[in-house]
Amino acid sequence: MCGIVGVLGHHEVAPILVEALKRLEYRGYDSAGIATVEDGRLDRRRAVGKLVNLSDLLVHDPLAGKSGIGHTRWATHGAPTEANAHPHRAGRVAVVHNGIIENFRELRADLSGRPFESETDTETIAQLCERHMEAGMSPREAAVATLGALEGAFALAFLFEGENDLIVAARKGSPLAIGHGDGEMYVGSDAIALGPLTDRITYLEEGDYAFVTRDGAEIHDARGRLANREMRTIAPQAAQVDKAGHRHFMAKEIFEQPVVLSTALAAYSSAGQVTLPEGDLDFSNTDRVTMVACGTASYACAIAKYWFEQLAGLPCDVDIASEYRYREPPVSPASTALFVSQSGETADTLAALRYARGKAGRILSIVNVPESSIARESDLALPILAGVEVGVASTKAFMNQLAVLAHLAILAGRQKGHIDPTREAELLADLARLPALLNQALALDPKIAKRTGKLAEARSVLFLGRGPMYPMALEGALKLKEISYIHAEGYASGELKHGPIALVDKTVPVVVLAPRDALFDKTVSNMQEVLAREGRVWLITDATGAQEAGDGVWQTLVMPEINPIFAPMLYAVPAQLIAYHTALHKGTDVDQPRNLAKSVTVE
Ligand code: M6R
């Protein structure tokens, strides 16, 4: 998945393209490139690695032109080399692409003999388009004929030699926005990319293509008919945030959690009752909640499953989006389908939403980006109000996803008669105490920093938890592997003895996330099983738990007491800090770890 941008402007576009690409770097940072047309001449610059390398290249080897396209890449087909970097060019055509062309092998075979330079699927698009132009088609005709041959998911922008005032943009499966300026026009993967340029956006719909010139955009639908797509004025996009004195965005975002959580709590409750910031929601006729998401967002759903079941008595399924859709699960019209995504652009989650549309009674989403595709395609999109999250490792978005999910479970509980208003008010009061408790947990930061040195030496780390702390253990392991590159696994404490305990020896730290809850004694037994095999246990618990845990643990971190049902929200903090400090010890790229991207817009 990648970010694409295009500008038909009145000024030199290279710096504008690079600025817009900066705002899209969350989609990938393996390589970047731009192409421009200057006096009809098409040219390009590309550089491997982060955008800063392209900026440096442009200082030494500038690119003139008032029309251009740009790309930031997360490698799918072909290694992150300059040859594989976009824009791809064949003769008079340059193309930038987000997505995957599934029939590129057939297309490439059909184009054999042509001078391919890269291993990418994208270059076939440029070659095919150029071949159509060699056969006498105009750039517009050639682009449309090319689109007709492509299978898979894509958002594309074409630029042509000899055409100072034309970008052909197309969308199938991957989102694409067209921005309207004053005598200027823009194309971007999302509204965020175009934020500083314009607030007037038209989203292309599935199968649309557009001939974009400085006068506007002529949009056609998948069947080639002229299409009228609404132009929206969007809320100003938050400017690129700074690190507020922290070394990394991830640290800043971890420390922001008490504040962003307070914002969500205020938006979702009032006077001891759950309220929604927008829309109505009635769970009384819902007989099942299905939650679908990827990565960290899926662990938030897995925690919320305990809440929906215990607080609302509602059967609840949690699915990983990439599995859900292809399993073709039956979806009851009496069910509510809930899609959780920080970015709102995750391709698997979006595809899962589309699968459930028309089958589930209602499509809800919980997103951080209100203009995102998932939000726009939902019956009701609930914002998590976490503010821009820059670090690839999701932290504050996870916290606020949990906050919104907790409120929905309480609301469902009241509407289904499973809890009464007094219990609702008590649960909300427990949640209201959380920001202060998060601050206390954050105060453990220096202690955690000191203790992670040993963790950084480990080749493998296990995380254990029971009940809602089990998915929290999965999330703790994901955080650690994402940014420290240490192999880590999360397990349900009781499951360890069914196999994973074979991994335990004195070189394997085992982080046990265990507030003193009803199942604590059982967790202590599981811990003893680890200790008996010389495993090094790092116990994270509260004061009572620390007292009752017995001897032998390697180290204990004492957390504030909390209603155990919401403990995952509090214990997320030490899990995040453990990952962060271990990564610092290892010297990895915390905010942009290798091989990852903030938003995964390919399947
Ligand atoms: O934007 P989304 O919430 O849909 O993203 C889902 C996952 O890609 C994301 O949570 C990923 O697992 C994070 N890098 C985890 O830190």
XYZ file of C-alpha atoms and ligand atoms in Angstrom:
619
model
C 0.000 0.000 0.000
C 1.228 3.391 -0.858
C 0.292 7.046 -0.978
C -0.299 8.889 -4.229
C -0.704 12.546 -5.030
C -1.088 14.733 -8.114
C -1.058 18.496 -8.640
C -1.962 20.701 -11.597
C -0.832 24.033 -10.243
C 0.356 27.531 -11.006
C 3.633 27.180 -9.155
C 6.508 24.743 -9.181
C 4.941 21.491 -7.996
C 7.963 19.523 -6.736
C 7.919 21.064 -3.225
C 4.106 20.820 -3.083
C 4.227 17.147 -4.038
C 6.903 16.413 -1.432
C 4.883 18.198 1.285
C 1.778 16.203 0.360
C 3.803 12.984 0.349
C 4.994 13.773 3.874
C 1.386 13.628 4.934
C 1.033 10.251 3.213
C 4.201 8.682 4.600
C 2.015 6.808 7.086
C 1.102 4.577 4.124
C 4.668 3.490 3.477
C 8.234 4.707 3.473
C 10.239 2.189 1.444
C 10.875 4.658 -1.393
C 9.422 7.839 -2.849
C 9.335 9.605 -6.192
C 7.774 12.344 -8.252
C 7.283 13.022 -11.966
C 6.522 16.386 -13.554
C 5.766 17.814 -16.972
C 7.747 20.953 -17.806
C 7.085 22.537 -21.230
C 5.615 19.245 -22.321
C 8.678 17.225 -21.177
C 8.051 14.377 -18.739
C 10.777 13.671 -16.172
C 11.023 12.023 -12.769
C 13.168 11.643 -9.616
C 13.064 8.642 -7.285
C 14.909 7.676 -4.117
C 15.020 4.597 -1.922
C 14.071 4.927 1.764
C 12.256 7.700 3.513
C 11.018 10.860 1.891
C 13.940 12.837 3.223
C 16.143 11.015 0.685
C 13.941 12.236 -2.154
C 14.027 15.782 -0.734
C 17.848 15.620 -0.624
C 17.962 14.336 -4.183
C 15.744 17.195 -5.360
C 18.101 19.732 -3.774
C 20.968 18.437 -5.906
C 18.919 17.484 -8.929
C 15.778 19.641 -9.006
C 12.717 18.914 -11.094
C 10.858 21.812 -12.689
C 7.219 21.810 -13.762
C 3.787 22.963 -12.682
C 2.090 19.599 -13.226
C 3.147 16.485 -11.401
C 2.404 13.251 -9.591
C 4.112 11.706 -6.562
C 4.267 8.469 -4.615
C 5.427 7.048 -1.313
C 5.808 3.270 -1.399
C 5.265 0.257 0.800
C 6.798 -2.520 -1.257
C 4.494 -5.278 -2.512
C 5.947 -6.490 -5.831
C 9.716 -6.128 -5.887
C 12.240 -5.026 -3.293
C 12.495 -1.394 -2.183
C 14.983 -0.342 -4.869
C 15.125 2.763 -7.038
C 14.133 0.741 -10.100
C 10.984 -0.432 -8.316
C 10.136 3.043 -6.984
C 7.224 4.952 -8.506
C 6.448 6.849 -10.689
C 6.881 4.120 -13.279
C 7.493 5.310 -16.769
C 7.111 3.825 -20.209
C 7.782 6.229 -23.068
C 5.345 9.126 -22.734
C 3.471 7.792 -19.696
C 4.244 8.002 -15.979
C 2.060 6.245 -13.403
C 1.732 6.164 -9.628
C -0.280 3.377 -8.069
C -1.668 2.267 -4.725
C -2.929 -1.313 -4.651
C -2.167 -4.574 -6.396
C -2.759 -5.529 -10.031
C -3.697 -9.174 -9.705
C -3.400 -10.081 -13.392
C -0.045 -8.355 -13.894
C 1.725 -11.605 -14.854
C -0.665 -12.206 -17.754
C -0.418 -8.563 -18.785
C 3.357 -8.653 -18.600
C 3.498 -11.829 -20.675
C 1.337 -10.112 -23.254
C 3.738 -7.154 -23.227
C 6.852 -9.313 -23.632
C 9.524 -7.686 -25.708
C 8.892 -4.280 -24.163
C 11.732 -2.778 -22.115
C 10.639 -3.444 -18.512
C 12.898 -1.874 -15.878
C 11.305 -3.081 -12.645
C 9.764 -6.109 -10.960
C 6.572 -4.243 -10.106
C 2.995 -4.851 -11.135
C 2.651 -1.092 -11.703
C 5.071 -0.887 -14.611
C 2.735 -3.078 -16.666
C 0.173 -0.270 -16.418
C 2.583 2.288 -17.866
C 3.740 -0.125 -20.583
C 0.194 -1.055 -21.563
C -0.859 2.582 -21.741
C 2.192 3.502 -23.837
C 1.440 0.620 -26.212
C -2.080 1.966 -26.712
C -0.633 5.401 -27.448
C 1.829 3.917 -29.943
C -1.207 2.377 -31.626
C -2.615 5.890 -32.107
C -4.796 6.435 -29.049
C -4.857 9.788 -27.282
C -3.603 9.838 -23.668
C -7.206 9.845 -22.389
C -8.254 6.945 -24.637
C -5.113 4.994 -23.796
C -5.616 5.411 -20.041
C -9.245 4.267 -20.257
C -8.330 1.269 -22.426
C -5.608 0.382 -19.925
C -8.007 0.581 -16.975
C -10.303 -1.868 -18.730
C -7.570 -4.509 -18.688
C -6.657 -4.250 -15.019
C -7.835 -6.694 -12.344
C -7.302 -6.158 -8.645
C -7.432 -3.098 -6.445
C -5.966 0.204 -7.410
C -5.899 3.947 -7.155
C -3.941 5.415 -10.042
C -2.727 8.719 -11.410
C -1.329 8.989 -14.954
C 0.792 11.870 -16.260
C 1.729 12.256 -19.923
C 4.565 13.767 -21.919
C 3.216 16.676 -23.978
C 0.247 17.227 -21.615
C 0.825 20.137 -19.244
C -2.781 20.152 -18.110
C -3.916 16.564 -17.616
C -3.867 13.908 -14.930
C -6.000 10.821 -15.416
C -7.074 9.480 -12.028
C -8.848 6.187 -11.379
C -10.144 4.253 -8.431
C -11.097 0.604 -8.002
C -10.817 -0.856 -4.535
C -8.443 1.803 -3.187
C -9.688 5.238 -2.197
C -8.875 8.367 -4.178
C -9.856 11.990 -3.584
C -9.899 14.886 -6.015
C -9.227 18.321 -4.550
C -10.568 21.560 -6.029
C -8.412 24.678 -5.749
C -8.649 28.103 -7.358
C -7.592 27.369 -10.897
C -5.604 24.428 -9.551
C -6.621 20.794 -9.121
C -5.258 18.007 -6.955
C -5.452 14.250 -6.591
C -4.612 12.394 -3.387
C -4.991 9.069 -1.631
C -6.945 10.873 1.069
C -8.105 14.253 2.255
C -5.215 14.427 4.726
C -2.734 14.584 1.850
C -4.592 17.527 0.339
C -5.372 19.214 3.676
C -3.171 22.317 3.307
C -4.090 22.701 -0.383
C -7.881 22.648 -0.267
C -10.909 21.783 1.822
C -13.072 21.040 -1.241
C -12.959 17.341 -1.969
C -14.719 14.941 -4.321
C -14.289 11.258 -3.523
C -14.210 8.994 -6.548
C -16.574 6.047 -6.254
C -15.829 2.418 -7.055
C -14.790 2.073 -10.713
C -14.716 5.824 -11.397
C -12.079 7.482 -13.506
C -11.517 11.206 -14.000
C -9.863 13.494 -16.511
C -8.454 16.174 -14.262
C -7.405 19.538 -15.713
C -6.912 22.941 -14.084
C -10.547 23.722 -14.981
C -11.964 20.814 -12.984
C -12.542 17.086 -13.096
C -14.640 15.219 -15.657
C -15.677 12.086 -13.804
C -16.906 8.895 -15.450
C -18.359 5.853 -13.770
C -17.215 2.272 -14.301
C -19.329 2.043 -17.475
C -17.846 5.211 -18.918
C -20.923 7.373 -18.353
C -20.429 10.929 -17.117
C -20.949 10.885 -13.356
C -21.908 13.646 -10.992
C -20.081 13.200 -7.705
C -20.733 15.418 -4.741
C -18.089 17.964 -3.789
C -17.789 18.185 0.009
C -16.258 20.844 2.149
C -14.309 18.959 4.754
C -13.205 20.011 8.214
C -9.704 21.489 8.256
C -7.226 18.632 8.485
C -4.993 18.706 11.527
C -1.561 19.953 10.634
C 1.368 17.599 11.055
C 1.773 17.464 14.794
C 5.116 17.811 16.527
C 6.688 15.604 19.173
C 6.000 18.064 22.005
C 9.460 17.582 23.474
C 9.401 13.778 23.298
C 12.055 11.829 21.456
C 9.474 9.965 19.402
C 5.857 10.366 18.352
C 5.152 7.025 20.006
C 6.330 8.349 23.392
C 4.297 11.496 22.936
C 1.231 9.458 22.043
C 1.658 7.125 25.025
C 1.892 10.111 27.359
C -1.099 11.827 25.732
C -3.413 8.987 26.718
C -4.866 10.461 29.917
C -5.887 13.573 27.978
C -7.285 11.897 24.876
C -9.097 9.354 27.024
C -10.713 12.199 28.992
C -11.894 13.698 25.697
C -13.551 10.424 24.685
C -15.099 9.895 28.121
C -16.599 13.385 28.018
C -17.991 12.809 24.519
C -19.590 9.442 25.313
C -21.173 10.002 28.718
C -23.050 12.603 30.606
C -24.663 12.603 34.052
C -24.020 8.922 34.664
C -25.458 7.799 31.309
C -23.891 6.761 28.037
C -24.510 9.352 25.320
C -23.254 9.356 21.752
C -21.510 12.328 20.143
C -23.626 11.714 17.045
C -26.436 9.476 15.837
C -28.659 7.038 17.684
C -27.983 3.476 18.511
C -30.458 0.892 19.684
C -29.174 -2.543 20.631
C -32.509 -3.758 22.039
C -33.326 -5.796 18.917
C -29.759 -6.867 18.247
C -29.120 -10.520 19.016
C -25.410 -10.629 18.149
C -22.514 -8.243 17.753
C -19.853 -9.057 15.175
C -16.667 -7.045 15.451
C -14.121 -7.018 12.648
C -10.726 -5.322 12.538
C -7.000 -5.858 12.010
C -3.952 -5.784 14.277
C -4.230 -3.676 17.395
C -7.805 -2.690 16.547
C -8.726 -6.392 16.501
C -7.279 -6.799 20.003
C -9.422 -3.881 21.163
C -12.417 -5.807 19.767
C -11.285 -9.018 21.488
C -11.216 -7.171 24.821
C -14.636 -5.646 24.099
C -16.059 -9.129 23.511
C -15.741 -9.716 27.276
C -17.578 -6.448 27.864
C -20.461 -7.120 25.469
C -20.882 -10.607 26.876
C -20.617 -9.685 30.563
C -22.283 -6.275 30.582
C -24.929 -6.824 27.909
C -25.304 -10.597 27.726
C -24.882 -10.264 23.975
C -23.266 -13.062 21.967
C -20.278 -11.575 20.291
C -17.877 -12.679 17.524
C -14.540 -11.097 16.817
C -12.947 -11.628 13.454
C -9.710 -10.636 11.816
C -10.842 -8.750 8.715
C -8.620 -10.651 6.270
C -10.212 -13.942 7.363
C -13.798 -12.793 7.854
C -14.628 -11.883 4.299
C -13.314 -14.970 2.579
C -14.858 -17.333 5.108
C -18.237 -16.126 3.885
C -19.822 -16.255 7.336
C -23.612 -16.144 7.564
C -24.656 -12.706 8.836
C -28.002 -12.365 10.560
C -30.131 -9.265 9.860
C -30.667 -9.094 13.623
C -26.937 -8.601 14.182
C -24.924 -5.425 14.476
C -21.633 -5.435 12.576
C -18.951 -3.244 14.059
C -15.743 -2.300 12.215
C -12.879 -0.763 14.157
C -10.024 1.049 12.444
C -7.776 3.899 13.490
C -7.098 5.013 9.923
C -10.471 4.026 8.519
C -8.607 3.004 5.352
C -7.436 -0.538 6.150
C -8.240 -2.477 2.976
C -9.135 -5.747 4.703
C -11.473 -4.042 7.168
C -13.102 -2.020 4.398
C -13.625 -5.166 2.318
C -15.123 -6.937 5.349
C -17.497 -4.001 5.869
C -18.608 -4.260 2.260
C -19.224 -7.985 2.724
C -21.468 -7.318 5.728
C -23.335 -4.440 4.076
C -26.885 -5.432 3.225
C -26.628 -8.527 5.446
C -26.188 -7.194 8.989
C -28.937 -5.089 10.522
C -26.613 -2.170 10.972
C -23.052 -1.264 9.983
C -21.223 0.652 12.678
C -17.658 1.823 12.630
C -15.287 3.181 15.222
C -12.627 5.316 13.546
C -10.119 8.045 14.247
C -10.440 9.679 10.811
C -14.016 10.854 10.233
C -13.432 11.453 6.482
C -12.083 7.936 5.969
C -13.565 5.346 3.602
C -14.741 3.087 6.433
C -16.497 6.012 8.124
C -18.136 7.107 4.890
C -19.443 3.626 4.121
C -20.945 2.988 7.579
C -24.509 3.605 8.759
C -23.003 5.288 11.779
C -19.338 6.182 12.310
C -18.319 6.841 15.887
C -15.151 8.899 16.350
C -12.539 7.880 18.902
C -11.296 11.470 19.211
C -7.682 10.445 19.771
C -6.174 13.147 17.534
C -3.645 12.382 14.830
C -1.638 9.252 15.628
C 1.717 9.303 13.852
C 3.686 6.427 15.395
C 3.211 3.241 13.396
C 2.676 1.367 16.658
C -0.842 2.223 17.712
C -1.151 3.354 21.339
C -3.553 6.194 22.065
C -5.907 5.028 19.311
C -6.076 1.612 21.025
C -6.908 3.331 24.319
C -9.734 5.341 22.789
C -11.051 2.433 20.732
C -11.417 0.644 24.061
C -13.109 3.685 25.574
C -15.734 3.841 22.812
C -16.273 0.072 22.870
C -16.712 0.116 26.666
C -19.415 2.777 26.311
C -21.190 0.799 23.596
C -21.158 -2.345 25.749
C -22.613 -0.407 28.694
C -25.244 1.171 26.432
C -26.159 -2.246 25.030
C -26.322 -3.598 28.588
C -28.821 -0.943 29.629
C -30.896 -1.222 26.449
C -31.083 -5.000 26.757
C -32.033 -4.735 30.415
C -28.870 -6.565 31.465
C -27.709 -3.752 33.743
C -29.751 -1.102 35.487
C -29.091 2.668 35.477
C -27.301 2.441 38.863
C -24.850 -0.135 37.527
C -24.425 1.973 34.371
C -23.491 4.993 36.499
C -21.056 2.894 38.571
C -19.317 1.558 35.473
C -19.044 5.061 34.021
C -17.594 6.256 37.314
C -14.964 3.477 37.060
C -14.109 4.670 33.567
C -13.963 8.284 34.746
C -11.239 7.298 37.240
C -9.067 5.909 34.465
C -7.277 9.070 33.239
C -5.866 9.643 36.737
C -4.875 5.969 36.971
C -3.169 6.194 33.573
C -1.121 9.090 34.950
C -0.050 6.911 37.867
C 0.914 4.138 35.463
C 2.876 6.606 33.328
C 4.803 7.639 36.437
C 6.294 4.118 36.351
C 8.092 5.030 33.139
C 11.606 5.487 34.658
C 11.281 2.156 36.471
C 10.212 0.400 33.276
C 13.009 2.089 31.303
C 15.595 0.718 33.746
C 14.206 -2.799 33.715
C 13.913 -3.296 29.957
C 17.682 -3.591 29.410
C 17.498 -7.331 30.049
C 14.415 -7.717 27.883
C 16.308 -6.203 24.966
C 18.797 -9.088 25.189
C 16.077 -11.739 24.848
C 15.455 -13.548 21.574
C 11.900 -14.325 22.517
C 9.400 -12.962 25.048
C 6.030 -14.373 26.131
C 3.073 -12.344 27.400
C 0.365 -14.035 29.482
C -3.075 -12.895 30.585
C -6.481 -14.272 31.527
C -9.970 -13.019 30.754
C -9.829 -9.578 29.103
C -6.101 -9.511 29.917
C -5.564 -12.304 27.372
C -6.136 -10.063 24.329
C -4.130 -7.433 26.193
C -1.268 -9.962 26.303
C -1.621 -10.379 22.530
C -1.426 -6.605 22.138
C 1.624 -6.392 24.435
C 3.403 -8.995 22.304
C 2.436 -7.213 19.071
C 3.803 -3.894 20.362
C 7.095 -5.493 21.341
C 7.652 -7.321 18.057
C 6.596 -4.354 15.928
C 9.123 -1.906 17.252
C 11.903 -3.947 18.899
C 11.917 -6.793 16.318
C 12.087 -9.296 19.198
C 9.981 -12.376 18.705
C 7.051 -12.179 21.140
C 3.851 -14.159 21.614
C 0.795 -13.611 23.731
C -1.030 -16.552 25.285
C -3.987 -17.131 27.550
C -2.316 -18.036 30.873
C -4.265 -21.286 31.122
C -3.280 -22.342 27.601
C 0.468 -22.259 28.224
C 0.601 -25.819 29.529
C -1.021 -27.095 26.320
C 2.113 -26.511 24.269
C 3.774 -23.114 24.484
C 5.390 -23.970 27.822
C 7.894 -25.990 25.766
C 9.396 -22.619 24.814
C 10.147 -21.653 28.395
C 13.690 -21.728 29.758
C 15.858 -19.253 31.633
C 16.464 -17.180 28.516
C 12.765 -16.479 27.913
C 11.224 -13.594 29.850
C 7.521 -14.106 30.546
C 5.500 -10.938 31.150
C 2.388 -11.753 33.173
C -0.395 -9.146 33.069
C -2.471 -9.991 36.130
C -4.517 -7.577 38.197
C -5.826 -9.154 41.428
C -9.123 -10.367 39.956
C -11.304 -13.420 40.519
C -8.966 -15.590 38.432
C -5.744 -14.332 39.987
C -5.023 -17.558 41.926
C -5.242 -19.554 38.742
C -2.822 -17.172 37.038
C -0.416 -17.543 39.974
C -0.509 -21.320 39.446
C 0.355 -20.817 35.766
C 3.186 -18.518 36.828
C 4.505 -21.221 39.142
C 4.575 -23.605 36.189
C 6.822 -21.103 34.389
C 9.040 -20.582 37.447
C 9.447 -24.337 37.852
C 11.036 -24.354 34.391
C 13.427 -21.511 35.215
C 11.377 -18.993 33.248
C 11.970 -15.359 34.231
C 8.600 -13.892 35.213
C 7.956 -10.167 35.037
C 4.702 -9.804 36.963
C 2.580 -6.712 36.391
C -0.118 -6.579 39.039
C -1.536 -4.392 41.806
C -0.411 -4.168 45.447
C -2.693 -7.019 46.587
C -1.578 -9.193 43.704
C 2.089 -8.459 44.438
C 1.584 -9.578 48.040
C -0.213 -12.770 47.097
C 2.002 -13.794 44.194
C 4.649 -15.486 46.317
C 8.401 -15.659 45.764
C 10.476 -16.387 42.772
C 9.355 -13.766 40.271
C 12.161 -11.993 38.437
C 10.580 -8.573 38.837
C 7.246 -7.084 39.838
C 5.686 -3.851 38.658
C 2.988 -2.581 41.005
C 0.049 -0.897 39.299
C -2.844 1.075 40.791
C -6.012 -0.872 41.726
C -8.824 -0.804 39.159
C -12.144 -2.512 38.450
C -10.682 -5.639 36.758
C -13.150 -5.440 33.878
C -11.421 -2.258 32.641
C -7.906 -3.352 33.647
C -6.752 -3.837 30.012
C -7.014 -0.070 29.500
C -4.702 0.578 32.449
C -2.305 -2.296 31.737
C -1.923 -1.114 28.140
C 0.398 1.583 29.498
C 3.150 -0.661 30.934
C 2.848 -2.948 27.886
C 3.431 0.045 25.588
C 6.278 1.396 27.723
C 7.976 -2.009 27.834
C 7.925 -2.147 24.031
C 9.072 1.458 23.710
C 12.042 1.193 26.071
C 13.102 -2.184 24.731
C 13.144 -0.635 21.257
C 15.239 2.256 22.571
C 17.738 -0.214 24.013
C 17.862 -1.957 20.645
C 18.196 1.309 18.718
C 15.409 0.533 16.242
C 13.371 3.084 14.311
C 10.538 3.461 16.820
C 8.128 5.627 14.845
C 8.680 3.990 11.473
C 9.782 0.418 12.147
C 11.086 -1.666 9.283
C 8.686 -3.345 6.851
C 5.603 -1.623 8.286
C 3.267 1.206 7.384
C 0.772 3.074 9.497
C -2.126 2.291 7.245
C -2.394 -0.943 5.296
C -4.354 -0.170 2.162
C -3.689 -3.410 0.289
C -5.170 -6.825 1.009
O -5.827 1.748 10.892
P -6.249 0.445 11.494
O -6.642 0.566 12.937
O -7.299 -0.261 10.687
O -4.959 -0.462 11.451
C -5.017 -1.799 11.838
C -3.636 -2.365 12.008
O -2.920 -2.297 10.808
C -2.866 -1.623 13.094
O -3.532 -1.656 14.315
C -1.470 -2.245 13.282
O -1.588 -3.533 13.794
C -0.640 -1.343 14.186
N 0.619 -1.089 13.560
C -0.405 -1.910 15.530
O 0.407 -1.136 16.326
